Amino acid sequence: MRGQKKVIQRSPLMKDLIRDKWMYFMLLPGVIYFIIFRYVPMYGVIIAFQDYKPHLGMLNSSWVGMKHFNRFFSEPQFWELFRNTSLLAIYNLVFFFPLPIVLSLMMNEVRRERFKRWVQTLIYVPHFVSWVVVVGVFYMLLTTEGGIINELLFYVTGVKIAFLLEPEWFRTMIVTQSIWKEVGWGTIIFLAALSGVDLQLYEAARMDGANRWRQVWHITLPAIRGTIVILLILRLGTFMDSGFEHIFLMLTSTNREVGEVFDTYVYVKGLTQSQFSYSAAVGLFKSAIGLVLVMGANWMAKKFGQEGVY
């Protein structure tokens, strides 16, 4: 009818954007970061299928298809790299991943807030220490030339152990250093999830006669199960990322056979030997494994009734 205003129908997405515009605005820096440093560099993956020459650029370099992948899979060192990387990833998943959960549950049971904040500060600090400092500290503690641990070991047993040189100690030291540095920082998300648990559930459980262990098992763990599943799926996405800086600093000529991983191999081939296309192919293979693991874990999570990542 004439004179009647036309009603504009907005989509649900548009309504959300208008209603929560400031929340989406806060997301903008993170979105820009991922676009610039995560998505735009994906264009460079094409050099894995080229015989890349820097003076020709990516557009003019010749295409070689799967040549670099075939070379990598036929290398005698392939299975050694795959074994070393997989073992370190499995050790970190088995020994490191559960510890932030356990530590969060322990801290959640602490009732003295002042003591709790002091402990949180203490365990967060190592996260801000660089790997160079961490490895340097461990070197001073474990070296056979005056290291305090070896001096105590010699005082008790009469022998010293070359922890830094013997291959059988390499993976143990890597996992131990990762735990010391990052386990405290990993509790942040779990503590945030625990803060959302309804306290009335604990009161009801106590009235039913449930002790602390029963409350943790039947209330606390189910409350953070979704968070655990999501973080586990995201962890599998970086399953083959051993941490270049950490591994590189710990490598020596005597432990290289158990310490050489995909990350250090890519560095050697790509930067020191200028085999850019070959190292890009190795990196792409490693990323593809992470993608498959994430998709598989997400499918399994939904199969067992969890939300998953997507």
mmCIF file of C-alpha atoms in Angstrom:
data_model
loop_
_atom_site.group_PDB
_atom_site.id
_atom_site.type_symbol
_atom_site.label_atom_id
_atom_site.label_comp_id
_atom_site.label_asym_id
_atom_site.label_seq_id
_atom_site.Cartn_x
_atom_site.Cartn_y
_atom_site.Cartn_z
ATOM 1 C CA MET A 1 0.000 0.000 0.000
ATOM 2 C CA ARG A 2 1.076 3.571 -0.715
ATOM 3 C CA GLY A 3 2.671 5.294 2.251
ATOM 4 C CA GLN A 4 3.429 2.029 4.035
ATOM 5 C CA LYS A 5 7.098 1.523 4.924
ATOM 6 C CA LYS A 6 8.835 -1.440 3.377
ATOM 7 C CA VAL A 7 10.127 -3.926 5.958
ATOM 8 C CA ILE A 8 13.706 -5.044 5.321
ATOM 9 C CA GLN A 9 14.288 -8.653 6.267
ATOM 10 C CA ARG A 10 17.738 -9.215 7.720
ATOM 11 C CA SER A 11 19.422 -12.600 7.735
ATOM 12 C CA PRO A 12 20.271 -14.214 11.094
ATOM 13 C CA LEU A 13 23.982 -13.654 10.404
ATOM 14 C CA MET A 14 23.423 -9.940 9.804
ATOM 15 C CA LYS A 15 21.392 -9.681 13.001
ATOM 16 C CA ASP A 16 24.221 -11.311 14.944
ATOM 17 C CA LEU A 17 26.786 -8.972 13.384
ATOM 18 C CA ILE A 18 24.752 -5.898 14.307
ATOM 19 C CA ARG A 19 23.907 -7.090 17.816
ATOM 20 C CA ASP A 20 27.459 -8.219 18.708
ATOM 21 C CA LYS A 21 29.412 -5.806 16.511
ATOM 22 C CA TRP A 22 31.930 -4.906 19.225
ATOM 23 C CA MET A 23 32.690 -8.544 20.004
ATOM 24 C CA TYR A 24 33.358 -9.205 16.314
ATOM 25 C CA PHE A 25 35.474 -6.064 16.198
ATOM 26 C CA MET A 26 37.651 -7.520 18.968
ATOM 27 C CA LEU A 27 38.189 -10.593 16.783
ATOM 28 C CA LEU A 28 39.471 -8.464 13.905
ATOM 29 C CA PRO A 29 43.191 -8.368 14.925
ATOM 30 C CA GLY A 30 43.277 -12.152 15.260
ATOM 31 C CA VAL A 31 41.528 -12.647 11.920
ATOM 32 C CA ILE A 32 43.955 -10.263 10.200
ATOM 33 C CA TYR A 33 46.911 -12.090 11.773
ATOM 34 C CA PHE A 34 45.747 -15.477 10.495
ATOM 35 C CA ILE A 35 45.001 -14.133 7.019
ATOM 36 C CA ILE A 36 48.434 -12.506 6.645
ATOM 37 C CA PHE A 37 50.637 -15.086 8.346
ATOM 38 C CA ARG A 38 48.680 -18.331 7.882
ATOM 39 C CA TYR A 39 46.527 -18.203 4.763
ATOM 40 C CA VAL A 40 48.441 -15.900 2.400
ATOM 41 C CA PRO A 41 51.695 -17.950 2.751
ATOM 42 C CA MET A 42 49.785 -21.042 1.584
ATOM 43 C CA TYR A 43 50.293 -19.742 -1.935
ATOM 44 C CA GLY A 44 53.972 -20.653 -1.585
ATOM 45 C CA VAL A 45 53.077 -24.350 -1.285
ATOM 46 C CA ILE A 46 53.094 -24.567 -5.087
ATOM 47 C CA ILE A 47 56.908 -24.599 -5.114
ATOM 48 C CA ALA A 48 56.692 -28.163 -3.751
ATOM 49 C CA PHE A 49 55.528 -29.120 -7.247
ATOM 50 C CA GLN A 50 58.090 -26.967 -9.049
ATOM 51 C CA ASP A 51 61.809 -26.864 -9.619
ATOM 52 C CA TYR A 52 61.836 -23.486 -7.920
ATOM 53 C CA LYS A 53 64.509 -20.957 -8.863
ATOM 54 C CA PRO A 54 64.573 -17.693 -6.878
ATOM 55 C CA HIS A 55 65.616 -15.627 -9.890
ATOM 56 C CA LEU A 56 62.656 -16.972 -11.903
ATOM 57 C CA GLY A 57 60.054 -16.743 -9.166
ATOM 58 C CA MET A 58 57.088 -19.020 -8.558
ATOM 59 C CA LEU A 59 55.294 -18.057 -11.764
ATOM 60 C CA ASN A 60 58.164 -18.863 -14.130
ATOM 61 C CA SER A 61 59.756 -21.875 -12.415
ATOM 62 C CA SER A 62 59.244 -25.178 -14.193
ATOM 63 C CA TRP A 63 56.659 -27.672 -12.925
ATOM 64 C CA VAL A 64 57.923 -31.134 -11.923
ATOM 65 C CA GLY A 65 54.803 -32.668 -10.371
ATOM 66 C CA MET A 66 55.480 -35.255 -7.636
ATOM 67 C CA LYS A 67 59.225 -35.416 -8.255
ATOM 68 C CA HIS A 68 60.262 -34.058 -4.845
ATOM 69 C CA PHE A 69 57.766 -36.239 -2.987
ATOM 70 C CA ASN A 70 59.029 -39.354 -4.771
ATOM 71 C CA ARG A 71 62.581 -38.392 -3.907
ATOM 72 C CA PHE A 72 61.684 -37.868 -0.242
ATOM 73 C CA PHE A 73 59.848 -41.188 0.094
ATOM 74 C CA SER A 74 62.767 -43.031 -1.527
ATOM 75 C CA GLU A 75 65.388 -41.434 0.716
ATOM 76 C CA PRO A 76 67.045 -43.904 3.133
ATOM 77 C CA GLN A 77 66.607 -41.289 5.861
ATOM 78 C CA PHE A 78 62.814 -41.084 5.440
ATOM 79 C CA TRP A 79 61.887 -43.852 7.860
ATOM 80 C CA GLU A 80 64.409 -42.630 10.424
ATOM 81 C CA LEU A 81 62.883 -39.143 10.307
ATOM 82 C CA PHE A 82 59.365 -40.549 10.446
ATOM 83 C CA ARG A 83 60.228 -42.764 13.422
ATOM 84 C CA ASN A 84 61.977 -40.005 15.375
ATOM 85 C CA THR A 85 59.218 -37.463 14.764
ATOM 86 C CA SER A 86 56.420 -39.915 15.541
ATOM 87 C CA LEU A 87 58.026 -41.189 18.746
ATOM 88 C CA LEU A 88 58.583 -37.688 20.096
ATOM 89 C CA ALA A 89 54.992 -36.764 19.205
ATOM 90 C CA ILE A 90 53.622 -39.881 20.913
ATOM 91 C CA TYR A 91 55.729 -39.304 24.031
ATOM 92 C CA ASN A 92 54.514 -35.709 24.250
ATOM 93 C CA LEU A 93 50.918 -36.813 23.733
ATOM 94 C CA VAL A 94 51.106 -39.568 26.359
ATOM 95 C CA PHE A 95 53.200 -37.863 29.024
ATOM 96 C CA PHE A 96 52.672 -34.132 28.428
ATOM 97 C CA PHE A 97 49.029 -33.738 27.369
ATOM 98 C CA PRO A 98 47.393 -35.255 30.515
ATOM 99 C CA LEU A 99 49.554 -33.287 32.974
ATOM 100 C CA PRO A 100 47.846 -29.870 32.551
ATOM 101 C CA ILE A 101 44.524 -31.628 33.178
ATOM 102 C CA VAL A 102 45.800 -33.300 36.342
ATOM 103 C CA LEU A 103 47.434 -30.084 37.553
ATOM 104 C CA SER A 104 44.236 -28.121 36.871
ATOM 105 C CA LEU A 105 42.186 -30.620 38.880
ATOM 106 C CA MET A 106 44.643 -30.372 41.765
ATOM 107 C CA MET A 107 44.608 -26.568 41.719
ATOM 108 C CA ASN A 108 40.818 -26.542 41.515
ATOM 109 C CA GLU A 109 40.724 -28.351 44.859
ATOM 110 C CA VAL A 110 42.833 -25.673 46.566
ATOM 111 C CA ARG A 111 40.605 -23.454 48.714
ATOM 112 C CA ARG A 112 43.160 -20.833 49.771
ATOM 113 C CA GLU A 113 42.999 -18.282 46.963
ATOM 114 C CA ARG A 114 46.241 -16.544 47.918
ATOM 115 C CA PHE A 115 48.212 -19.788 47.816
ATOM 116 C CA LYS A 116 46.467 -20.765 44.573
ATOM 117 C CA ARG A 117 47.443 -17.501 42.854
ATOM 118 C CA TRP A 118 51.024 -17.883 44.052
ATOM 119 C CA VAL A 119 51.251 -21.405 42.609
ATOM 120 C CA GLN A 120 49.700 -20.260 39.320
ATOM 121 C CA THR A 121 52.256 -17.493 38.956
ATOM 122 C CA LEU A 122 55.084 -19.889 39.742
ATOM 123 C CA ILE A 123 54.077 -22.466 37.121
ATOM 124 C CA TYR A 124 53.284 -19.858 34.429
ATOM 125 C CA VAL A 125 56.748 -18.254 34.520
ATOM 126 C CA PRO A 126 58.662 -21.007 32.601
ATOM 127 C CA HIS A 127 56.435 -20.444 29.551
ATOM 128 C CA PHE A 128 58.036 -17.021 29.044
ATOM 129 C CA VAL A 129 61.571 -18.406 29.185
ATOM 130 C CA SER A 130 63.108 -19.000 25.735
ATOM 131 C CA TRP A 131 64.256 -22.441 24.679
ATOM 132 C CA VAL A 132 67.829 -21.155 24.514
ATOM 133 C CA VAL A 133 67.734 -20.408 28.242
ATOM 134 C CA VAL A 134 65.965 -23.688 29.057
ATOM 135 C CA VAL A 135 68.520 -25.782 27.173
ATOM 136 C CA GLY A 136 71.345 -23.745 28.714
ATOM 137 C CA VAL A 137 70.027 -24.393 32.239
ATOM 138 C CA PHE A 138 69.685 -28.114 31.569
ATOM 139 C CA TYR A 139 73.183 -28.155 30.109
ATOM 140 C CA MET A 140 74.629 -26.640 33.280
ATOM 141 C CA LEU A 141 72.707 -29.123 35.418
ATOM 142 C CA LEU A 142 73.506 -32.251 33.398
ATOM 143 C CA THR A 143 77.003 -31.716 32.014
ATOM 144 C CA THR A 144 79.661 -34.117 33.223
ATOM 145 C CA GLU A 145 82.015 -31.184 33.760
ATOM 146 C CA GLY A 146 80.656 -29.783 37.022
ATOM 147 C CA GLY A 147 76.906 -30.271 36.482
ATOM 148 C CA ILE A 148 75.165 -30.455 39.859
ATOM 149 C CA ILE A 149 73.099 -33.525 38.959
ATOM 150 C CA ASN A 150 76.116 -35.461 37.745
ATOM 151 C CA GLU A 151 78.124 -34.364 40.799
ATOM 152 C CA LEU A 152 75.392 -35.698 43.099
ATOM 153 C CA LEU A 153 75.158 -38.860 41.009
ATOM 154 C CA PHE A 154 78.916 -39.344 41.254
ATOM 155 C CA TYR A 155 78.814 -38.748 45.016
ATOM 156 C CA VAL A 156 76.139 -41.432 45.468
ATOM 157 C CA THR A 157 77.081 -44.034 42.830
ATOM 158 C CA GLY A 158 80.633 -43.160 41.844
ATOM 159 C CA VAL A 159 79.759 -42.791 38.129
ATOM 160 C CA LYS A 160 78.663 -39.974 35.850
ATOM 161 C CA ILE A 161 76.184 -40.187 32.970
ATOM 162 C CA ALA A 162 76.622 -38.174 29.778
ATOM 163 C CA PHE A 163 72.940 -37.217 29.507
ATOM 164 C CA LEU A 164 73.630 -34.672 26.775
ATOM 165 C CA LEU A 165 75.569 -37.044 24.545
ATOM 166 C CA GLU A 166 74.010 -40.489 24.939
ATOM 167 C CA PRO A 167 71.162 -41.083 22.410
ATOM 168 C CA GLU A 168 68.987 -43.071 24.854
ATOM 169 C CA TRP A 169 68.525 -39.984 27.047
ATOM 170 C CA PHE A 170 67.589 -37.592 24.224
ATOM 171 C CA ARG A 171 63.825 -38.162 24.101
ATOM 172 C CA THR A 172 63.566 -38.219 27.894
ATOM 173 C CA MET A 173 65.226 -34.806 28.111
ATOM 174 C CA ILE A 174 63.067 -33.351 25.328
ATOM 175 C CA VAL A 175 59.825 -34.436 26.996
ATOM 176 C CA THR A 176 61.046 -33.367 30.454
ATOM 177 C CA GLN A 177 61.972 -29.908 29.222
ATOM 178 C CA SER A 178 58.625 -29.524 27.442
ATOM 179 C CA ILE A 179 56.773 -30.502 30.603
ATOM 180 C CA TRP A 180 58.758 -28.090 32.783
ATOM 181 C CA LYS A 181 58.262 -25.198 30.374
ATOM 182 C CA GLU A 182 54.678 -25.589 29.171
ATOM 183 C CA VAL A 183 52.637 -27.687 31.600
ATOM 184 C CA GLY A 184 51.744 -24.698 33.776
ATOM 185 C CA TRP A 185 50.673 -22.579 30.825
ATOM 186 C CA GLY A 186 48.502 -25.434 29.590
ATOM 187 C CA THR A 187 46.346 -25.264 32.722
ATOM 188 C CA ILE A 188 44.866 -21.870 31.811
ATOM 189 C CA ILE A 189 42.133 -23.189 29.501
ATOM 190 C CA PHE A 190 41.218 -26.060 31.833
ATOM 191 C CA LEU A 191 40.998 -23.754 34.855
ATOM 192 C CA ALA A 192 38.754 -21.432 32.849
ATOM 193 C CA ALA A 193 36.514 -24.390 31.980
ATOM 194 C CA LEU A 194 36.444 -25.497 35.627
ATOM 195 C CA SER A 195 35.356 -22.049 36.753
ATOM 196 C CA GLY A 196 32.086 -22.564 34.873
ATOM 197 C CA VAL A 197 31.066 -25.711 36.779
ATOM 198 C CA ASP A 198 27.912 -25.171 38.851
ATOM 199 C CA LEU A 199 28.845 -25.292 42.554
ATOM 200 C CA GLN A 200 25.389 -26.616 43.428
ATOM 201 C CA LEU A 201 26.369 -29.896 41.787
ATOM 202 C CA TYR A 202 29.156 -30.335 44.346
ATOM 203 C CA GLU A 203 26.798 -29.480 47.197
ATOM 204 C CA ALA A 204 24.279 -32.045 45.978
ATOM 205 C CA ALA A 205 27.035 -34.644 45.615
ATOM 206 C CA ARG A 206 28.252 -34.010 49.171
ATOM 207 C CA MET A 207 24.720 -34.430 50.487
ATOM 208 C CA ASP A 208 24.579 -37.795 48.723
ATOM 209 C CA GLY A 209 27.797 -38.814 50.497
ATOM 210 C CA ALA A 210 30.246 -38.424 47.588
ATOM 211 C CA ASN A 211 33.851 -37.811 48.627
ATOM 212 C CA ARG A 212 36.340 -35.617 46.762
ATOM 213 C CA TRP A 213 37.393 -38.370 44.352
ATOM 214 C CA ARG A 214 33.774 -39.148 43.455
ATOM 215 C CA GLN A 215 33.050 -35.469 42.876
ATOM 216 C CA VAL A 216 36.027 -35.143 40.544
ATOM 217 C CA TRP A 217 35.112 -38.293 38.628
ATOM 218 C CA HIS A 218 31.369 -37.677 38.266
ATOM 219 C CA ILE A 219 31.189 -33.858 38.127
ATOM 220 C CA THR A 220 34.495 -32.164 37.342
ATOM 221 C CA LEU A 221 35.796 -34.431 34.573
ATOM 222 C CA PRO A 222 32.461 -34.640 32.686
ATOM 223 C CA ALA A 223 32.206 -30.842 32.880
ATOM 224 C CA ILE A 224 35.519 -30.335 31.056
ATOM 225 C CA ARG A 225 35.303 -33.380 28.783
ATOM 226 C CA GLY A 226 34.341 -31.245 25.779
ATOM 227 C CA THR A 227 37.334 -28.954 26.364
ATOM 228 C CA ILE A 228 39.670 -31.937 26.647
ATOM 229 C CA VAL A 229 38.386 -33.407 23.380
ATOM 230 C CA ILE A 230 38.728 -30.133 21.457
ATOM 231 C CA LEU A 231 42.269 -29.514 22.731
ATOM 232 C CA LEU A 232 43.222 -33.100 21.910
ATOM 233 C CA ILE A 233 41.979 -32.671 18.333
ATOM 234 C CA LEU A 234 43.894 -29.401 17.966
ATOM 235 C CA ARG A 235 46.961 -31.071 19.449
ATOM 236 C CA LEU A 236 46.808 -33.774 16.779
ATOM 237 C CA GLY A 237 46.909 -31.025 14.154
ATOM 238 C CA THR A 238 50.475 -30.267 15.250
ATOM 239 C CA PHE A 239 51.299 -33.928 15.890
ATOM 240 C CA MET A 240 54.322 -33.887 13.566
ATOM 241 C CA ASP A 241 55.571 -30.486 14.777
ATOM 242 C CA SER A 242 58.336 -31.392 17.201
ATOM 243 C CA GLY A 243 59.442 -27.806 17.766
ATOM 244 C CA PHE A 244 62.391 -26.828 15.602
ATOM 245 C CA GLU A 245 64.193 -24.517 18.011
ATOM 246 C CA HIS A 246 64.008 -26.952 20.921
ATOM 247 C CA ILE A 247 65.223 -29.975 18.948
ATOM 248 C CA PHE A 248 67.869 -28.017 17.071
ATOM 249 C CA LEU A 249 69.445 -26.741 20.294
ATOM 250 C CA MET A 250 69.578 -30.254 21.759
ATOM 251 C CA LEU A 251 71.073 -31.958 18.704
ATOM 252 C CA THR A 252 74.676 -33.148 18.798
ATOM 253 C CA SER A 253 76.700 -35.382 16.542
ATOM 254 C CA THR A 254 76.132 -38.323 18.897
ATOM 255 C CA ASN A 255 72.349 -38.122 19.269
ATOM 256 C CA ARG A 256 71.425 -37.058 15.726
ATOM 257 C CA GLU A 257 70.313 -40.570 14.792
ATOM 258 C CA VAL A 258 67.446 -40.345 17.320
ATOM 259 C CA GLY A 259 67.009 -36.560 17.322
ATOM 260 C CA GLU A 260 66.793 -35.633 13.640
ATOM 261 C CA VAL A 261 63.138 -34.840 12.867
ATOM 262 C CA PHE A 262 61.199 -33.360 9.950
ATOM 263 C CA ASP A 263 61.582 -29.804 11.260
ATOM 264 C CA THR A 264 65.373 -29.915 11.478
ATOM 265 C CA TYR A 265 65.581 -31.800 8.171
ATOM 266 C CA VAL A 266 63.582 -29.062 6.433
ATOM 267 C CA TYR A 267 65.918 -26.449 7.904
ATOM 268 C CA VAL A 268 69.036 -28.253 6.685
ATOM 269 C CA LYS A 269 67.718 -28.946 3.185
ATOM 270 C CA GLY A 270 65.878 -25.666 2.700
ATOM 271 C CA LEU A 271 68.074 -23.002 4.271
ATOM 272 C CA THR A 272 71.563 -24.433 4.488
ATOM 273 C CA GLN A 273 71.472 -26.310 1.158
ATOM 274 C CA SER A 274 68.984 -24.044 -0.689
ATOM 275 C CA GLN A 275 66.763 -26.962 -1.807
ATOM 276 C CA PHE A 276 63.613 -24.889 -1.475
ATOM 277 C CA SER A 277 61.231 -27.050 -3.488
ATOM 278 C CA TYR A 278 62.355 -30.257 -1.825
ATOM 279 C CA SER A 279 62.044 -28.829 1.692
ATOM 280 C CA ALA A 280 58.597 -27.408 0.803
ATOM 281 C CA ALA A 281 57.511 -30.898 -0.242
ATOM 282 C CA VAL A 282 58.683 -32.314 3.101
ATOM 283 C CA GLY A 283 56.830 -29.597 4.994
ATOM 284 C CA LEU A 284 53.667 -30.175 2.954
ATOM 285 C CA PHE A 285 53.814 -33.901 3.681
ATOM 286 C CA LYS A 286 54.091 -33.173 7.413
ATOM 287 C CA SER A 287 51.134 -30.781 7.269
ATOM 288 C CA ALA A 288 49.045 -33.295 5.338
ATOM 289 C CA ILE A 289 49.501 -35.836 8.127
ATOM 290 C CA GLY A 290 48.282 -33.272 10.655
ATOM 291 C CA LEU A 291 45.220 -32.523 8.511
ATOM 292 C CA VAL A 292 44.332 -36.213 8.248
ATOM 293 C CA LEU A 293 44.728 -36.688 12.013
ATOM 294 C CA VAL A 294 42.511 -33.681 12.799
ATOM 295 C CA MET A 295 39.761 -34.816 10.428
ATOM 296 C CA GLY A 296 39.939 -38.374 11.750
ATOM 297 C CA ALA A 297 39.904 -37.299 15.402
ATOM 298 C CA ASN A 298 37.026 -34.881 14.774
ATOM 299 C CA TRP A 299 35.038 -37.660 13.102
ATOM 300 C CA MET A 300 35.706 -39.981 16.043
ATOM 301 C CA ALA A 301 34.691 -37.289 18.553
ATOM 302 C CA LYS A 302 31.332 -36.804 16.838
ATOM 303 C CA LYS A 303 30.913 -40.556 16.623
ATOM 304 C CA PHE A 304 31.115 -40.726 20.420
ATOM 305 C CA GLY A 305 28.721 -37.821 20.954
ATOM 306 C CA GLN A 306 31.165 -34.936 21.355
ATOM 307 C CA GLU A 307 30.929 -31.619 19.524
ATOM 308 C CA GLY A 308 34.338 -31.681 17.837
ATOM 309 C CA VAL A 309 36.058 -28.699 16.260
ATOM 310 C CA TYR A 310 33.734 -28.294 13.257
#
